Amino acid sequence: MEEAKLAHVLVVTFPSQGHVNPVLRLAKRLASKGLLVTFSSTEEAGLMMKKATDNKASTSIPIGKGKMRFEFFSDDPDLNDPNHTDLDALMERLEKNGPKAVADLIDRQAKEGRPVSCVISNPFLPWVLDVATDAGIQTGLLWVQSCAVFTAYYHYCNDPTIKYPATLESEISVELPGMPVLAPADIPSFMLETNPYKSLTDVIVNQFKNIKKASWVMVESFMELERPIIEALEGKASLLPIGPLLKSPQDVESKTIRGDLWKSADCIEWLDSHEPGSVVYVSLGSVVVLDNEQLEEMAWGIKNSGRKFLWVVKPAPNENEKGLPEWFLKETAERGMVVPWCPQEEVLLHPSVACFFTHCGWNSSMESLCSGVPVVGFPQWGDQVTNAKFLADVFSVGVRVKADKGSLVSREEVERCISEVVGGPRAEEMKKMAIKWKEAAAEAVSVGGSSDRNIQAVVDDIKQKAANLHAIKVDNGVINDVCTIPLTN
Ligand code: UDP
């Protein structure tokens, strides 16, 4: 269909890999169901994507029944300031410069003949809902963490009767509706008083303050995975699980559109050369950086496990971090590959992968679950700790490492956990559970499955509202020639 005749959705994402990936997957899914979708984030994120992928950013790309395009906004960074990418600086800049930049972007769409009829954002950019609502545009949210973590924050922000532990050493544990009891080490660490990332806590709390502005809160999860939690939230907040977005059926064009911020190394051929179920895939996502001591312990643990491995180690971010010890690369070259970034979706689906040693970011957790791969959970902070609890104790697909006093995870523990998940007495049971979730995930996103029905309802609502808007504008004799969304779309 002609671009100008499609209802136009603007999706705006926080510029980190863990947010870009699910939001881009959602954008593709919405487009495939007959919408025009503009994907947006900061210009810096746009440049990184352009360098790392083959996306054709300047044209609108047909996907299924709709189309998608990219348009980025400037948060006006001082590129000469070496600290401009620091989290606090980024948050401050986004909050200060983001609202006007996104409002201008919305205005520009109308001027160019494709008025925006819905804006969808994701957590960490709470002001986007305000900008869109002020412009009289329908809004939605994609919650990119689990329903369990949503519940934890929901009660943290809305229920003053619940007592939360202040530190990891506290004896207070938390019981929330639909959830297992959470010990201090299982609660999203941004809720602890000891949390060093205060700007993240603030931004999440702010999101919960204006969340009612969203017509729907979609969540990157699926009903079968988190049913008791979703049901317990009914009447308080209604969540629409629409995931796993990675698994959604997509056509060939949409598979070539990628959201990587770094170029992937070619490691699939290397995986091809190994036996099924023989390789441990190790990655701690896009943000976590281990200190030298912890990196050394991990290196020893991986070496001592005697297993083949594919390890993603991003270049050391500053001179305090030394990166991987040289001895490790020399001594393990024959049975391991170390890369700075990889195509994780493909890696997890590769038959030679036996287990995923992960930091338990929610995307990595979902990708592992929907690929049928058991995990060793090595969470660091934020929602990762809650995800690790669920992966091990609720979804039953793996184990979580135990830290020594002082929070160092020893080489012996790294080795023990890998052995347990790959070849221990419970390994088969964990693999069975992982396959069970893989099948349930595929079912949820298949045509007519629980997630597919939810996303279809969102698309129908967007089309309906866009059509009504058109009717009002025609009625008032206003921009009849600009708002070209047909009444029966
Ligand atoms: N990822 C990737 N290649 C890598 C490492 C990670 O493509 O080498 C992707 C991964 O598939 C996931 C995202 O980066 O979609 C990381 O998100 P997650 O929520 O797991 O962790 P975060 O990076 O936000 O801590």
Coordinates of C-alpha atoms and ligand atoms in Angstrom, one line a residue:
M1 CA 0.0 0.0 0.0
E2 CA 1.1 3.6 -0.7
E3 CA 3.1 5.0 2.3
A4 CA 0.7 8.0 2.8
K5 CA -2.3 5.7 3.2
L6 CA -0.9 3.7 6.1
A7 CA -1.5 4.7 9.7
H8 CA 1.8 6.0 10.9
V9 CA 3.4 4.9 14.2
L10 CA 6.5 6.5 15.6
V11 CA 8.6 4.2 17.9
V12 CA 11.2 5.9 20.0
T13 CA 13.8 4.0 21.9
F14 CA 16.5 4.6 24.5
P15 CA 19.9 4.3 22.7
S16 CA 21.2 1.1 24.2
Q17 CA 21.4 -2.3 22.6
G18 CA 19.1 -4.0 25.1
H19 CA 16.4 -1.4 24.2
V20 CA 17.1 -1.0 20.5
N21 CA 16.7 -4.8 19.8
P22 CA 13.2 -5.4 21.2
V23 CA 11.9 -2.0 20.0
L24 CA 13.2 -2.7 16.5
R25 CA 11.7 -6.1 16.5
L26 CA 8.4 -4.6 17.6
A27 CA 8.6 -2.0 14.8
K28 CA 9.1 -4.7 12.2
R29 CA 6.2 -6.7 13.6
L30 CA 3.8 -3.7 13.5
A31 CA 4.9 -2.8 10.0
S32 CA 4.3 -6.4 8.8
K33 CA 0.7 -6.1 10.0
G34 CA 0.0 -3.1 7.8
L35 CA 1.4 0.1 9.4
L36 CA 4.0 2.6 8.4
V37 CA 6.5 2.6 11.3
T38 CA 9.2 5.1 11.8
F39 CA 12.0 3.8 14.1
S40 CA 13.8 6.5 16.1
S41 CA 16.5 7.0 18.7
T42 CA 19.4 9.4 19.1
E43 CA 21.5 10.3 16.1
E44 CA 24.5 8.7 17.7
A45 CA 22.7 5.4 18.0
G46 CA 21.6 5.8 14.4
L47 CA 25.2 6.3 13.2
M48 CA 26.4 3.3 15.1
M49 CA 23.6 1.2 13.5
K50 CA 24.5 2.5 10.1
K51 CA 28.2 1.6 10.6
A52 CA 27.4 -1.9 12.0
T53 CA 24.6 -3.1 9.7
D54 CA 23.5 -3.0 6.0
N55 CA 20.2 -1.2 6.9
K56 CA 19.1 1.2 4.1
A57 CA 18.3 4.1 6.5
S58 CA 17.3 6.6 3.9
T59 CA 14.4 4.7 2.2
S60 CA 11.2 3.2 3.6
I61 CA 11.4 -0.5 3.4
P62 CA 8.4 -2.7 2.6
I63 CA 7.7 -5.4 5.3
G64 CA 4.7 -7.7 4.9
K65 CA 1.6 -5.5 4.5
G66 CA 3.4 -2.3 5.7
K67 CA 6.6 -0.3 5.6
M68 CA 9.3 0.9 8.0
R69 CA 11.7 3.8 7.9
F70 CA 14.4 5.3 10.2
E71 CA 14.6 8.9 11.4
F72 CA 16.8 9.9 14.3
F73 CA 16.8 12.9 16.6
S74 CA 19.6 14.9 18.2
D75 CA 20.0 15.0 21.9
D76 CA 22.7 17.6 21.3
P77 CA 25.8 15.9 22.8
D78 CA 29.1 17.7 23.2
L79 CA 31.2 15.3 21.1
N80 CA 34.4 16.8 22.4
D81 CA 33.5 15.9 25.9
P82 CA 35.1 12.4 26.5
N83 CA 32.4 11.8 29.2
H84 CA 29.4 12.5 26.9
T85 CA 28.5 8.9 26.8
D86 CA 28.4 8.4 30.6
L87 CA 25.0 7.2 31.8
D88 CA 24.2 10.2 34.0
A89 CA 25.3 12.7 31.3
L90 CA 23.2 10.9 28.7
M91 CA 20.1 10.8 31.0
E92 CA 20.4 14.4 31.8
R93 CA 20.8 15.4 28.1
L94 CA 17.9 13.2 27.0
E95 CA 15.6 14.7 29.5
K96 CA 16.7 18.3 28.7
N97 CA 16.9 18.1 24.9
G98 CA 14.8 15.1 24.0
P99 CA 11.3 16.5 24.4
K100 CA 11.8 19.3 21.9
A101 CA 13.7 17.1 19.5
V102 CA 10.9 14.5 19.5
A103 CA 8.2 17.1 19.3
D104 CA 9.9 18.6 16.2
L105 CA 10.2 15.1 14.7
I106 CA 6.5 14.6 15.1
D107 CA 5.7 18.0 13.5
R108 CA 8.0 17.2 10.6
Q109 CA 6.1 14.0 9.8
A110 CA 2.8 15.9 9.5
K111 CA 4.5 18.6 7.3
E112 CA 5.9 15.9 5.1
G113 CA 2.4 14.2 4.6
R114 CA 2.6 11.3 7.0
P115 CA 1.1 12.5 10.2
V116 CA 1.9 10.4 13.3
S117 CA -1.2 8.7 14.7
C118 CA 0.5 6.8 17.5
V119 CA 3.8 7.1 19.4
I120 CA 5.3 4.1 21.2
S121 CA 8.3 4.4 23.5
N122 CA 10.1 2.2 26.0
P123 CA 11.2 2.7 29.6
F124 CA 14.1 5.1 30.4
L125 CA 12.4 7.8 28.2
P126 CA 9.3 8.7 30.3
W127 CA 9.0 12.1 28.7
V128 CA 8.1 10.7 25.3
L129 CA 4.6 9.8 26.6
D130 CA 4.2 13.4 27.8
V131 CA 5.4 14.9 24.4
A132 CA 3.0 12.7 22.4
T133 CA 0.0 13.2 24.8
D134 CA 0.6 17.0 24.7
A135 CA 0.4 16.8 20.9
G136 CA -2.9 14.9 21.2
I137 CA -1.5 11.7 19.9
Q138 CA -2.3 8.2 21.2
T139 CA 0.6 6.6 23.0
G140 CA 1.8 3.1 24.0
L141 CA 4.7 1.6 25.9
L142 CA 6.8 -1.4 25.2
W143 CA 8.1 -2.7 28.6
V144 CA 11.4 -4.4 27.6
Q145 CA 11.9 -6.3 30.9
S146 CA 9.9 -9.2 32.4
C147 CA 6.4 -9.0 33.9
A148 CA 8.0 -10.1 37.2
V149 CA 10.2 -7.0 37.2
F150 CA 7.3 -4.8 36.1
T151 CA 5.4 -6.1 39.2
A152 CA 8.4 -5.4 41.5
Y153 CA 8.6 -1.8 40.2
Y154 CA 4.8 -1.4 40.2
H155 CA 4.5 -2.2 43.9
Y156 CA 7.7 -0.3 44.7
C157 CA 6.2 2.9 43.2
N158 CA 2.6 2.4 44.3
D159 CA 2.3 0.4 47.5
P160 CA 3.9 2.1 50.5
T161 CA 2.9 -0.8 52.8
I162 CA 5.5 -3.1 51.3
K163 CA 8.9 -3.0 53.0
Y164 CA 11.9 -3.4 50.7
P165 CA 15.4 -4.4 51.9
A166 CA 17.9 -1.5 51.8
T167 CA 21.0 -3.6 51.2
L168 CA 22.0 -7.1 50.1
E169 CA 22.8 -8.0 53.7
S170 CA 19.3 -7.2 54.9
E171 CA 17.1 -9.9 56.3
I172 CA 13.9 -8.5 54.6
S173 CA 12.6 -10.5 51.8
V174 CA 9.6 -9.4 49.6
E175 CA 6.4 -11.3 48.8
L176 CA 4.5 -9.9 45.8
P177 CA 1.3 -11.2 44.1
G178 CA 1.9 -14.0 41.7
M179 CA 5.7 -14.2 42.5
P180 CA 8.0 -16.4 44.5
V181 CA 9.5 -14.8 47.6
L182 CA 12.4 -12.5 46.6
A183 CA 15.5 -12.3 48.8
P184 CA 17.5 -9.1 48.7
A185 CA 19.7 -10.6 46.0
D186 CA 16.7 -11.3 43.8
I187 CA 15.1 -7.8 43.8
P188 CA 16.0 -5.5 41.0
S189 CA 19.1 -3.9 42.4
F190 CA 18.0 -0.4 41.4
M191 CA 15.6 -0.6 44.4
L192 CA 18.4 -1.1 46.9
E193 CA 19.7 2.0 48.8
T194 CA 23.2 0.8 47.8
N195 CA 22.4 1.1 44.1
P196 CA 25.1 3.4 42.4
Y197 CA 22.9 4.0 39.3
K198 CA 20.4 6.5 40.8
S199 CA 19.5 8.1 37.5
L200 CA 18.1 4.7 36.4
T201 CA 16.0 4.3 39.5
D202 CA 14.7 7.9 39.0
V203 CA 13.8 7.4 35.4
I204 CA 11.9 4.2 36.1
V205 CA 10.0 5.8 38.9
N206 CA 9.1 8.7 36.6
Q207 CA 7.9 6.2 34.0
F208 CA 5.5 4.7 36.5
K209 CA 4.2 8.2 37.3
N210 CA 2.9 8.8 33.8
I211 CA 2.3 5.2 32.7
K212 CA -1.5 5.7 32.7
K213 CA -1.1 7.9 29.6
A214 CA -0.3 4.8 27.6
S215 CA -3.2 3.2 25.8
W216 CA -1.5 -0.2 26.3
V217 CA 1.6 -1.5 28.0
M218 CA 3.0 -4.2 25.8
V219 CA 5.6 -6.5 27.3
E220 CA 8.4 -8.6 25.8
S221 CA 7.2 -11.8 27.3
F222 CA 4.5 -14.3 26.7
M223 CA 1.4 -15.4 28.7
E224 CA 2.4 -19.0 29.1
L225 CA 5.8 -17.9 30.7
E226 CA 4.5 -15.5 33.3
R227 CA 0.7 -16.2 33.6
P228 CA 0.4 -16.0 37.5
I229 CA 2.2 -12.6 37.5
I230 CA 0.1 -11.2 34.7
E231 CA -3.1 -12.4 36.2
A232 CA -2.2 -11.0 39.7
L233 CA -1.7 -7.6 38.1
E234 CA -5.2 -7.5 36.6
G235 CA -7.2 -4.5 38.0
K236 CA -3.9 -2.7 38.8
A237 CA -2.0 -2.6 35.5
S238 CA -3.0 -4.5 32.4
L239 CA 0.0 -5.9 30.6
L240 CA -0.2 -7.2 27.0
P241 CA 2.5 -9.8 26.5
I242 CA 3.5 -9.8 22.8
G243 CA 6.8 -11.7 22.8
P244 CA 9.1 -13.2 22.2
L245 CA 9.5 -10.6 19.4
L246 CA 12.6 -12.3 18.2
K247 CA 10.5 -15.4 17.3
S248 CA 7.7 -13.5 15.5
P249 CA 7.2 -14.7 12.0
Q250 CA 8.9 -12.2 9.7
D251 CA 9.5 -12.0 6.0
V252 CA 12.9 -11.9 4.3
E253 CA 13.2 -8.1 4.1
S254 CA 12.7 -7.7 7.8
K255 CA 15.4 -10.2 8.7
T256 CA 17.9 -8.1 6.9
I257 CA 17.1 -5.0 9.0
R258 CA 19.2 -5.3 12.2
G259 CA 19.7 -3.1 15.2
D260 CA 23.4 -4.0 16.1
L261 CA 25.4 -1.1 17.4
W262 CA 28.6 -3.0 16.8
K263 CA 29.7 -5.1 13.8
S264 CA 29.3 -8.8 14.4
A265 CA 32.3 -11.1 13.9
D266 CA 31.8 -14.1 11.7
C267 CA 31.7 -17.0 14.1
I268 CA 29.0 -19.2 12.5
E269 CA 31.5 -21.1 10.3
W270 CA 33.5 -21.8 13.5
L271 CA 30.4 -23.2 15.2
D272 CA 29.6 -25.3 12.1
S273 CA 32.9 -27.1 12.6
H274 CA 31.9 -28.4 16.1
E275 CA 29.7 -31.3 17.3
P276 CA 26.1 -30.6 18.3
G277 CA 25.8 -29.6 21.9
S278 CA 29.5 -29.1 22.5
V279 CA 30.1 -25.3 22.8
V280 CA 29.5 -23.0 25.8
Y281 CA 28.4 -19.6 24.6
V282 CA 29.6 -16.9 27.0
S283 CA 28.3 -13.3 26.8
L284 CA 27.5 -10.6 29.3
G285 CA 25.6 -8.4 27.0
S286 CA 26.3 -4.9 25.8
V287 CA 26.9 -2.9 29.1
V288 CA 28.5 -5.1 31.8
V289 CA 32.3 -4.8 32.2
L290 CA 34.0 -7.1 34.6
D291 CA 37.0 -5.8 36.7
N292 CA 40.4 -7.4 36.0
E293 CA 40.1 -9.8 39.0
Q294 CA 36.7 -11.2 38.0
L295 CA 37.7 -11.5 34.4
E296 CA 40.7 -13.5 35.3
E297 CA 38.6 -15.9 37.5
M298 CA 36.2 -16.3 34.6
A299 CA 39.0 -17.0 32.2
W300 CA 40.4 -19.7 34.6
G301 CA 37.0 -21.2 35.1
I302 CA 36.3 -21.4 31.4
K303 CA 39.7 -22.9 30.7
N304 CA 39.4 -25.4 33.5
S305 CA 36.0 -26.6 32.3
G306 CA 37.8 -28.2 29.4
R307 CA 34.9 -27.3 27.1
K308 CA 34.8 -25.6 23.8
F309 CA 33.6 -22.0 24.0
L310 CA 32.6 -18.9 22.1
W311 CA 33.2 -15.9 24.3
V312 CA 32.1 -12.3 23.5
V313 CA 34.5 -9.9 25.1
K314 CA 34.0 -6.3 24.2
P315 CA 37.2 -4.2 24.0
A316 CA 38.2 -2.8 27.4
P317 CA 36.5 0.6 27.9
N318 CA 39.3 2.4 29.7
E319 CA 42.9 1.9 30.8
N320 CA 41.9 0.5 34.2
E321 CA 40.5 -2.6 32.5
K322 CA 43.2 -4.8 31.0
G323 CA 40.9 -7.1 28.9
L324 CA 41.4 -10.8 28.6
P325 CA 44.7 -12.1 30.0
E326 CA 47.2 -12.9 27.2
W327 CA 47.9 -16.4 28.6
F328 CA 44.2 -17.3 28.1
L329 CA 44.1 -16.6 24.4
K330 CA 47.3 -18.5 23.8
E331 CA 46.4 -21.6 25.9
T332 CA 42.8 -22.0 24.7
A333 CA 43.2 -21.0 21.0
E334 CA 42.5 -24.6 19.9
R335 CA 39.1 -25.0 21.5
G336 CA 37.8 -21.5 21.8
M337 CA 36.9 -18.4 19.9
V338 CA 36.9 -14.9 21.4
V339 CA 35.0 -12.1 19.5
P340 CA 34.1 -8.5 20.3
W341 CA 30.5 -8.9 19.2
C342 CA 28.5 -11.7 17.5
P343 CA 25.1 -12.4 15.9
Q344 CA 23.6 -13.7 19.2
E345 CA 20.2 -14.7 17.8
E346 CA 21.9 -17.0 15.3
V347 CA 24.5 -18.3 17.7
L348 CA 21.8 -19.4 20.2
L349 CA 19.9 -21.2 17.5
H350 CA 23.1 -23.0 16.4
P351 CA 23.0 -26.8 17.1
S352 CA 26.6 -26.8 18.5
V353 CA 25.6 -24.5 21.4
A354 CA 25.2 -26.5 24.6
C355 CA 24.6 -23.8 27.1
F356 CA 24.6 -20.0 27.5
F357 CA 26.8 -18.4 30.3
T358 CA 24.8 -15.1 30.5
H359 CA 24.5 -12.0 32.6
C360 CA 20.7 -12.5 32.3
G361 CA 19.7 -9.3 30.6
W362 CA 16.0 -9.8 29.7
N363 CA 16.7 -10.0 25.9
S364 CA 19.4 -12.6 26.4
S365 CA 17.1 -14.5 28.8
M366 CA 14.2 -14.5 26.3
E367 CA 16.5 -15.3 23.4
S368 CA 17.8 -18.3 25.3
L369 CA 14.4 -19.5 26.4
C370 CA 13.0 -19.3 22.9
S371 CA 16.1 -21.0 21.4
G372 CA 15.8 -24.0 23.9
V373 CA 19.3 -23.3 25.4
P374 CA 19.9 -23.9 29.2
V375 CA 21.8 -21.2 31.0
V376 CA 24.4 -20.4 33.7
G377 CA 23.2 -17.1 35.2
F378 CA 25.9 -14.7 36.2
P379 CA 23.8 -11.5 36.9
Q380 CA 25.5 -8.2 37.8
W381 CA 22.8 -5.6 38.6
G382 CA 19.3 -4.2 37.8
D383 CA 16.7 -6.6 36.5
Q384 CA 19.4 -9.2 35.7
V385 CA 19.3 -10.5 39.3
T386 CA 15.6 -11.1 39.2
N387 CA 15.8 -12.7 35.8
A388 CA 18.6 -15.1 37.1
K389 CA 16.3 -16.1 40.0
F390 CA 13.4 -16.9 37.5
L391 CA 15.6 -18.7 35.0
A392 CA 17.0 -21.0 37.7
D393 CA 14.0 -21.5 40.1
V394 CA 10.9 -20.7 38.1
F395 CA 11.6 -21.5 34.5
S396 CA 14.0 -24.3 35.6
V397 CA 16.4 -23.9 32.7
G398 CA 19.7 -23.5 34.5
V399 CA 21.7 -22.5 37.6
R400 CA 22.9 -19.2 39.0
V401 CA 26.5 -18.8 40.1
K402 CA 27.1 -18.2 43.8
A403 CA 29.5 -15.4 44.8
D404 CA 32.1 -15.6 47.6
K405 CA 32.0 -13.0 50.3
G406 CA 33.1 -9.7 48.7
S407 CA 31.0 -10.8 45.6
L408 CA 33.8 -12.4 43.6
V409 CA 32.7 -15.5 41.7
S410 CA 35.6 -17.9 41.9
R411 CA 37.1 -19.9 39.0
E412 CA 35.9 -23.1 40.8
E413 CA 32.3 -21.9 40.8
V414 CA 32.4 -20.9 37.1
E415 CA 33.7 -24.4 36.2
R416 CA 31.2 -26.1 38.5
C417 CA 28.2 -24.3 37.0
I418 CA 29.3 -25.0 33.4
S419 CA 29.7 -28.7 34.2
E420 CA 26.4 -28.9 36.0
V421 CA 24.4 -27.4 33.1
V422 CA 26.3 -29.2 30.3
G423 CA 26.8 -32.6 31.8
G424 CA 25.5 -32.8 35.4
P425 CA 22.8 -35.0 36.8
R426 CA 20.1 -32.3 36.2
A427 CA 21.4 -31.3 32.7
E428 CA 18.9 -33.4 30.8
E429 CA 16.0 -32.0 32.8
M430 CA 17.1 -28.4 32.2
K431 CA 17.4 -29.0 28.5
K432 CA 13.9 -30.6 28.5
M433 CA 12.5 -27.5 30.2
A434 CA 14.4 -25.2 27.8
I435 CA 12.8 -27.1 24.8
K436 CA 9.4 -26.8 26.5
W437 CA 9.7 -23.0 26.6
K438 CA 11.0 -22.9 23.1
E439 CA 7.9 -24.7 21.9
A440 CA 5.6 -22.5 24.0
A441 CA 7.2 -19.4 22.7
A442 CA 6.8 -20.5 19.1
E443 CA 3.1 -21.2 19.8
A444 CA 2.5 -17.8 21.4
V445 CA 3.8 -15.9 18.4
S446 CA 2.2 -18.2 15.7
V447 CA -0.9 -16.8 13.9
G448 CA -3.7 -16.8 16.5
G449 CA -1.3 -17.5 19.4
S450 CA -1.6 -15.5 22.6
S451 CA 1.1 -12.9 21.7
D452 CA -0.1 -12.6 18.1
R453 CA -3.7 -11.9 19.2
N454 CA -2.4 -9.2 21.6
I455 CA -0.3 -7.5 19.0
Q456 CA -3.1 -7.7 16.5
A457 CA -5.4 -6.0 19.0
V458 CA -2.9 -3.2 19.3
V459 CA -2.6 -2.8 15.5
D460 CA -6.4 -2.8 15.1
D461 CA -6.7 -0.2 17.8
I462 CA -4.1 2.0 16.1
K463 CA -5.8 1.7 12.7
Q464 CA -9.2 2.4 14.3
K465 CA -8.0 5.5 16.1
A466 CA -6.2 6.7 13.0
A467 CA -9.4 6.2 11.0
N468 CA -11.5 8.1 13.6
L469 CA -8.9 10.9 13.6
H470 CA -9.3 11.1 9.8
A471 CA -13.1 11.2 10.1
I472 CA -12.9 14.1 12.7
K473 CA -10.5 16.1 10.5
V474 CA -12.6 15.6 7.4
D475 CA -15.7 16.5 9.4
N476 CA -14.1 19.8 10.5
G477 CA -13.1 20.4 7.0
V478 CA -9.5 20.7 8.2
I479 CA -6.4 19.0 6.7
N480 CA -8.4 16.8 4.4
D481 CA -5.5 16.7 2.0
V482 CA -2.8 15.9 4.6
C483 CA -4.4 13.2 6.7
T484 CA -4.7 10.5 4.1
I485 CA -5.5 7.4 6.2
P486 CA -8.5 5.7 4.6
L487 CA -11.5 5.1 6.8
T488 CA -11.6 1.4 6.1
N489 CA -8.0 0.3 6.5
Ligands
UDP1 N1 23.9 -9.2 21.6 C1 24.4 -9.5 20.3 N2 25.7 -9.9 20.2 C2 26.5 -10.0 21.3 C3 26.0 -9.7 22.6 C4 24.7 -9.4 22.7 O1 23.6 -9.4 19.3 O2 27.7 -10.3 21.0 C5 22.5 -8.8 21.7 C6 21.6 -9.8 22.4 O3 21.1 -10.7 21.4 C7 20.5 -9.0 23.1 C8 21.2 -7.7 23.4 O4 22.4 -7.6 22.6 O5 19.4 -8.8 22.2 C9 21.6 -7.5 24.8 O6 20.4 -7.2 25.6 P1 20.3 -7.8 27.0 O7 18.9 -7.3 27.5 O8 20.5 -9.2 27.1 O9 21.5 -7.1 27.9 P2 22.1 -5.6 28.0 O10 23.1 -5.5 26.9 O11 20.9 -4.7 27.9 O12 22.7 -5.7 29.3

